[in-house]
Structures are given as C-alpha cells and as structure tokens.
Amino acid sequence: MKYIIIPTYIRECGTYDLIHRLLSFDEENYILLIDDYCGGWDKGHDFSPEFAQRVKVLEGNRALYWGGAINRGLSGLESIKPDNDDIVVFMNHDIVVDEANYRSFIKAIRETRAIVHPALVNEHGKEISSGGRILCHIPYITRSSLRYRLKRIRVDYASARMLGTIYSNIRKIGMIDRRLPHYGGDNEYIYRARKLGIDCYIHSDIQCKVDEKNSGLKVNNIKNSSQLLESFRSIKSPNCIKYKYRFYRLAFGSSLVAGILVVQSIFTVIGKTLYFIYRKRTVE
C-alpha cells in the first residue's frame, strides 16, 4: 500500500483534483487528508464509491500548520498499522504530478529504501531548489542540489512538498518536531533521519510542479522593507527568526551556536533580498 498524507486549508478544488489523480494512478493509493479548516472541506466534492473508500478525512483545529497536520496524519496511520515495507508520502495540496513521474517516484523509494524527493518545478517551468548538502556548520554553509547537476544526489536537508519513504523508516524517525510547526520542520526531520543512518535523495529526473505564489514571504518574492521585516516575524516565512533559532538549536544542540547562526542568517536574508529587489527593478 501507499499512504499519502495531504495537509490542506480551505483550498478544496485543487486538493480534490490532486486526490482524484492520485487515486486513478494506483488502486493501492490511500489518502489521509488533513483538513485544518475544521469542516472547510467542500462536501460537494464527492468521490466515486471505489475512490471514497480510499480517502480518510481527519480534521485539525485551524492551527496545526504543516508540521501538526503531518503529525495528525502519522497518528492516523498508527491506527491503520501499515506493513514496514508500505510506502508513506508527505504531499502538499499544491503539487501537480503526472502518472509517469509518480510511478518513477514510487520505484525510486522501492529501490533505495531511503527518503526520496523529486525535483520541484515552479509555475514557469523552472526548477527550484528542494534541498541540498550542508558543507559547513559554523558558519552555516549549504549547497543546493541544483548545483550538482546529478540525476540523484544524497542530501542533508530537503523540502517535504512531496517526499516519500518506507514505513519502517517513518517509525524510526518519528514525528515532525512540534517546536517547528511550519518552516524548518521538514529540514529538521531529514537532518534527524540522516543522523539515524537513513539516506535522503533528490532525483532531478523525477519532477513535480508546485505553486510558489502561496508559499509565504521568501527572499525571491519580498517587495519592500516592510515585507522583509514581516518575514522575520511570520510563522509562514522561512525567514522567521524564532523558528530559525529553534531549528539550529535542535540540529546542533547549542544555544550559542544557534544564536550565532541566526545572526548569520539575518544578514544572508537581507543581502539576498536586496539583490532580488535590485534585479527586478533593473529588469523592469
């Protein structure tokens, strides 16, 4: 079986389309839909009888965010009791993946028995970073998987927009850390898996499309200084200082190191944001 955990909040139409495609790809696909709008899931989107029995809707509390929603799904899995070789997938509701890429994704999980992540392509057809390697801890220096130009690369951190592995690995790694409810939870999860000896690979020859318009304030979409400052406070931004500190503290086990890395991160974000703003203005 393949168990696919999909967190959602309000966006019923796109989520319904995604679920319908996944169920049509493989009769062994079982969907755990985490509805964090508490009843916001549009009941008018009825599935055919053969599909409906493979969809389970679990309600949240309107404040689960990504990490809490994934944990809600993992808790639901425990009651189902999957086999160790069954596949578990984390998938955001804005993912668009065709059947060929989906089947390649599942095959890669079976062959490697590791954590597998496909390459991400934005709405313009451009591949975007979905993870990379940590080259140095202090200062914190990483290298995106895009720069390696390999079909398969082992990484130290990754996005979890579409990520899968076998259930025995899920049991070993555990839940998403509750102290990282949104951004950072995926990276910490992969980093923890790597410490446990579980590999994570990004496959550039397997692709899925994502919607970057609703992914929070990032260095490449911040328009002014007000948005930059807001990004340092927003739980929905990867720039959030509070959760950056928590991630570094959990990953490296030192408050001092975490503090140093947060300061480094702030200057890095400011520099990259100013670069993107300047580049957009010169193009315009």
Coordinates of C-alpha atoms in Angstrom, one line a residue:
M1 CA 0.0 0.0 0.0
K2 CA 0.9 3.6 -0.5
Y3 CA -0.4 6.0 2.2
I4 CA -0.4 9.7 1.1
I5 CA -0.7 12.4 3.8
I6 CA -2.0 15.7 2.4
P7 CA -2.4 18.7 4.6
T8 CA -5.0 21.3 3.4
Y9 CA -6.6 24.5 4.5
I10 CA -9.7 25.7 2.5
R11 CA -8.3 25.1 -1.0
E12 CA -10.8 22.4 -1.9
C13 CA -10.8 22.4 -5.7
G14 CA -7.1 22.0 -6.3
T15 CA -6.9 19.4 -3.5
Y16 CA -9.8 17.4 -4.9
D17 CA -8.2 17.4 -8.3
L18 CA -4.9 16.2 -6.8
I19 CA -6.6 13.4 -4.8
H20 CA -8.6 12.3 -7.8
R21 CA -5.5 12.0 -9.9
L22 CA -3.6 10.1 -7.3
L23 CA -6.4 7.6 -6.8
S24 CA -6.6 7.0 -10.5
F25 CA -2.9 6.3 -10.7
D26 CA -2.8 3.3 -8.4
E27 CA -5.5 1.3 -6.7
E28 CA -3.2 0.8 -3.7
N29 CA -3.1 4.6 -3.0
Y30 CA -4.8 5.5 0.2
I31 CA -5.3 9.2 1.1
L32 CA -5.2 10.7 4.6
L33 CA -6.5 14.3 4.0
I34 CA -5.8 16.6 7.0
D35 CA -8.5 19.3 6.9
D36 CA -7.2 22.1 9.2
Y37 CA -10.1 24.3 8.4
C38 CA -12.3 22.0 10.5
G39 CA -15.2 21.2 8.2
G40 CA -14.0 23.6 5.5
W41 CA -13.5 20.6 3.1
D42 CA -16.2 21.0 0.5
K43 CA -18.6 18.1 0.9
G44 CA -19.8 18.7 -2.6
H45 CA -16.6 17.1 -3.9
D46 CA -17.9 13.6 -3.8
F47 CA -15.7 10.7 -4.9
S48 CA -17.0 7.7 -6.8
P49 CA -17.7 4.8 -4.4
E50 CA -14.5 2.9 -5.3
F51 CA -12.5 6.1 -4.6
A52 CA -14.3 7.2 -1.5
Q53 CA -13.3 4.1 0.5
R54 CA -9.7 5.1 -0.1
V55 CA -10.0 8.6 1.4
K56 CA -10.0 9.4 5.1
V57 CA -10.6 13.0 6.2
L58 CA -9.0 13.9 9.6
E59 CA -9.9 17.3 11.0
G60 CA -7.5 19.7 12.7
N61 CA -8.0 22.7 14.9
R62 CA -7.3 25.6 12.4
A63 CA -3.8 26.0 13.9
L64 CA -1.9 22.8 13.0
Y65 CA 0.2 24.3 10.3
W66 CA 2.3 21.9 8.2
G67 CA 4.0 20.0 10.9
G68 CA 0.9 19.5 13.1
A69 CA -1.1 18.3 10.0
I70 CA 1.6 15.8 9.0
N71 CA 1.7 14.5 12.6
R72 CA -2.1 14.2 12.6
G73 CA -1.7 12.0 9.5
L74 CA 1.0 10.0 11.1
S75 CA -1.1 9.4 14.2
G76 CA -3.9 8.2 11.9
L77 CA -1.5 5.8 10.3
E78 CA -0.7 4.2 13.6
S79 CA -4.4 3.0 13.9
I80 CA -4.2 1.6 10.3
K81 CA -1.0 -0.3 11.2
P82 CA 0.8 -0.4 7.8
D83 CA 3.4 -3.0 7.0
N84 CA 7.0 -1.9 7.3
D85 CA 7.5 -2.1 3.5
D86 CA 4.4 0.0 2.8
I87 CA 5.2 3.5 1.4
V88 CA 4.3 6.7 3.2
V89 CA 4.2 10.0 1.2
F90 CA 4.0 13.6 2.5
M91 CA 2.5 15.7 -0.2
N92 CA 1.4 19.4 -0.2
H93 CA -2.0 20.1 -1.8
D94 CA -0.5 22.4 -4.4
I95 CA 1.5 19.6 -6.1
V96 CA 0.9 18.7 -9.7
V97 CA 2.4 15.4 -10.7
D98 CA 1.7 13.2 -13.7
E99 CA 1.4 9.4 -13.6
A100 CA 4.8 8.7 -15.2
N101 CA 6.7 10.8 -12.6
Y102 CA 4.6 9.4 -9.8
R103 CA 5.4 5.9 -10.7
S104 CA 9.1 6.7 -11.1
F105 CA 9.0 8.3 -7.6
I106 CA 7.5 5.1 -6.1
K107 CA 10.0 3.0 -7.9
A108 CA 12.9 5.0 -6.5
I109 CA 11.6 4.5 -3.0
R110 CA 11.3 0.8 -3.5
E111 CA 14.8 0.6 -4.9
T112 CA 16.7 2.8 -2.5
R113 CA 14.6 2.1 0.7
A114 CA 15.5 5.7 1.5
I115 CA 13.7 9.0 1.7
V116 CA 13.1 10.2 -1.9
H117 CA 12.2 13.7 -3.1
P118 CA 11.5 14.7 -6.7
A119 CA 12.8 17.9 -8.3
L120 CA 10.5 20.8 -7.9
V121 CA 9.4 22.9 -10.9
N122 CA 7.6 26.3 -10.5
E123 CA 4.6 27.6 -12.4
H124 CA 7.0 29.0 -15.0
G125 CA 8.6 25.6 -15.7
K126 CA 11.8 26.5 -13.9
E127 CA 13.4 24.0 -11.5
I128 CA 13.8 25.4 -8.0
S129 CA 15.8 24.3 -5.0
S130 CA 14.3 21.5 -3.0
G131 CA 17.2 20.7 -0.7
G132 CA 20.9 20.3 -0.6
R133 CA 24.0 19.5 1.4
I134 CA 25.5 21.1 4.5
L135 CA 29.1 22.0 3.7
C136 CA 30.0 23.7 7.0
H137 CA 28.1 24.1 10.3
I138 CA 29.8 27.3 11.6
P139 CA 29.4 29.4 9.6
Y140 CA 26.3 27.6 8.2
I141 CA 27.1 27.0 4.5
T142 CA 24.9 24.9 2.3
R143 CA 24.9 23.9 -1.4
S144 CA 21.7 23.5 -3.3
S145 CA 21.1 20.2 -5.1
L146 CA 20.7 22.2 -8.3
R147 CA 24.4 23.0 -8.4
Y148 CA 25.4 19.3 -8.6
R149 CA 23.7 18.6 -11.9
L150 CA 23.2 14.9 -10.9
K151 CA 20.2 12.7 -11.6
R152 CA 20.3 11.5 -8.0
I153 CA 22.0 13.3 -5.1
R154 CA 22.2 12.4 -1.4
V155 CA 21.2 15.5 0.6
D156 CA 21.3 16.6 4.3
Y157 CA 18.1 18.6 4.2
A158 CA 15.1 18.8 1.9
S159 CA 11.7 20.3 1.4
A160 CA 8.8 18.0 2.2
R161 CA 6.4 19.2 -0.5
M162 CA 6.5 15.7 -2.0
L163 CA 8.5 13.2 0.0
G164 CA 8.2 9.5 0.5
T165 CA 9.9 6.6 2.2
I166 CA 9.0 3.1 3.6
Y167 CA 7.0 2.9 6.8
S168 CA 9.8 1.3 8.8
N169 CA 11.8 4.5 8.3
I170 CA 8.9 6.6 9.4
R171 CA 8.7 4.5 12.6
K172 CA 12.4 5.0 13.2
I173 CA 12.4 8.8 12.6
G174 CA 9.2 9.6 14.5
M175 CA 7.0 12.7 14.3
I176 CA 7.7 16.2 13.0
D177 CA 9.1 18.1 15.9
R178 CA 6.2 20.1 17.4
R179 CA 8.6 23.0 18.1
L180 CA 8.8 23.6 14.4
P181 CA 5.2 23.8 13.3
H182 CA 5.7 25.1 9.8
Y183 CA 9.0 26.1 8.1
G184 CA 12.1 24.2 9.4
G185 CA 10.2 21.1 10.4
D186 CA 10.9 19.3 7.2
N187 CA 14.6 20.2 7.2
E188 CA 15.0 19.1 10.9
Y189 CA 13.1 15.8 10.0
I190 CA 15.6 15.0 7.2
Y191 CA 18.6 16.1 9.3
R192 CA 17.4 13.8 12.1
A193 CA 16.9 10.9 9.6
R194 CA 20.4 11.3 8.3
K195 CA 21.8 11.1 11.9
L196 CA 19.9 7.8 12.2
G197 CA 21.6 6.5 9.1
I198 CA 18.6 6.9 6.7
D199 CA 19.6 8.4 3.4
C200 CA 17.7 11.1 1.6
Y201 CA 17.9 11.6 -2.2
I202 CA 16.7 14.2 -4.5
H203 CA 16.0 12.9 -8.0
S204 CA 16.3 15.5 -10.7
D205 CA 14.9 13.1 -13.3
I206 CA 11.6 12.9 -11.4
Q207 CA 9.6 16.1 -11.4
C208 CA 6.5 17.7 -9.9
K209 CA 5.1 21.2 -10.2
V210 CA 4.5 23.5 -7.3
D211 CA 2.6 26.7 -6.8
E212 CA 5.1 29.3 -5.5
K213 CA 2.5 32.1 -5.2
N214 CA 1.2 30.8 -1.8
S215 CA 4.5 29.8 -0.1
G216 CA 4.9 32.7 2.2
L217 CA 7.4 35.6 2.2
K218 CA 10.8 34.5 0.8
V219 CA 13.9 36.3 -0.4
N220 CA 12.7 36.0 -4.1
N221 CA 9.2 37.5 -3.6
I222 CA 9.7 40.2 -0.9
K223 CA 8.9 43.6 -2.5
N224 CA 10.0 46.1 0.2
S225 CA 11.5 46.6 3.7
S226 CA 8.1 46.2 5.4
Q227 CA 7.7 42.8 4.0
L228 CA 11.3 41.9 4.8
L229 CA 10.7 42.8 8.5
E230 CA 7.4 40.9 8.5
S231 CA 9.2 37.9 7.1
F232 CA 11.4 37.8 10.3
R233 CA 8.2 37.5 12.4
S234 CA 5.9 35.4 10.3
I235 CA 5.4 31.7 11.1
K236 CA 4.6 31.3 7.4
S237 CA 8.0 32.6 6.2
P238 CA 11.3 30.5 6.2
N239 CA 13.0 33.8 7.4
C240 CA 11.2 33.7 10.8
I241 CA 13.9 34.3 13.4
K242 CA 12.0 32.4 16.2
Y243 CA 11.9 29.2 14.2
K244 CA 15.3 29.6 12.6
Y245 CA 16.7 29.7 16.2
R246 CA 14.7 26.6 17.1
F247 CA 15.9 24.7 14.1
Y248 CA 19.5 25.4 14.7
R249 CA 19.1 24.7 18.4
L250 CA 17.6 21.3 17.7
A251 CA 20.0 20.4 14.9
F252 CA 23.2 21.4 16.6
G253 CA 22.4 21.2 20.3
S254 CA 23.8 24.6 21.4
S255 CA 22.0 27.8 22.2
L256 CA 25.2 29.8 21.5
V257 CA 25.7 28.2 18.1
A258 CA 22.0 28.7 17.3
G259 CA 22.3 32.4 18.2
I260 CA 25.4 32.9 16.0
L261 CA 23.7 31.1 13.1
V262 CA 20.6 33.2 13.4
V263 CA 22.6 36.4 13.2
Q264 CA 24.4 35.0 10.1
S265 CA 21.0 34.0 8.6
I266 CA 19.6 37.5 9.1
F267 CA 22.4 39.1 7.2
T268 CA 22.2 36.5 4.5
V269 CA 18.5 37.1 4.0
I270 CA 18.9 40.8 3.9
G271 CA 21.7 40.5 1.3
K272 CA 19.8 38.1 -0.9
T273 CA 16.5 40.1 -0.6
L274 CA 18.2 43.3 -1.6
Y275 CA 19.8 41.5 -4.6
F276 CA 16.4 40.2 -5.8
I277 CA 14.7 43.6 -5.4
Y278 CA 17.5 45.3 -7.3
R279 CA 17.5 42.7 -10.1
K280 CA 13.7 43.0 -10.5
R281 CA 13.9 46.8 -10.7
T282 CA 16.7 46.8 -13.3
V283 CA 14.7 44.3 -15.4
E284 CA 11.6 46.5 -15.2

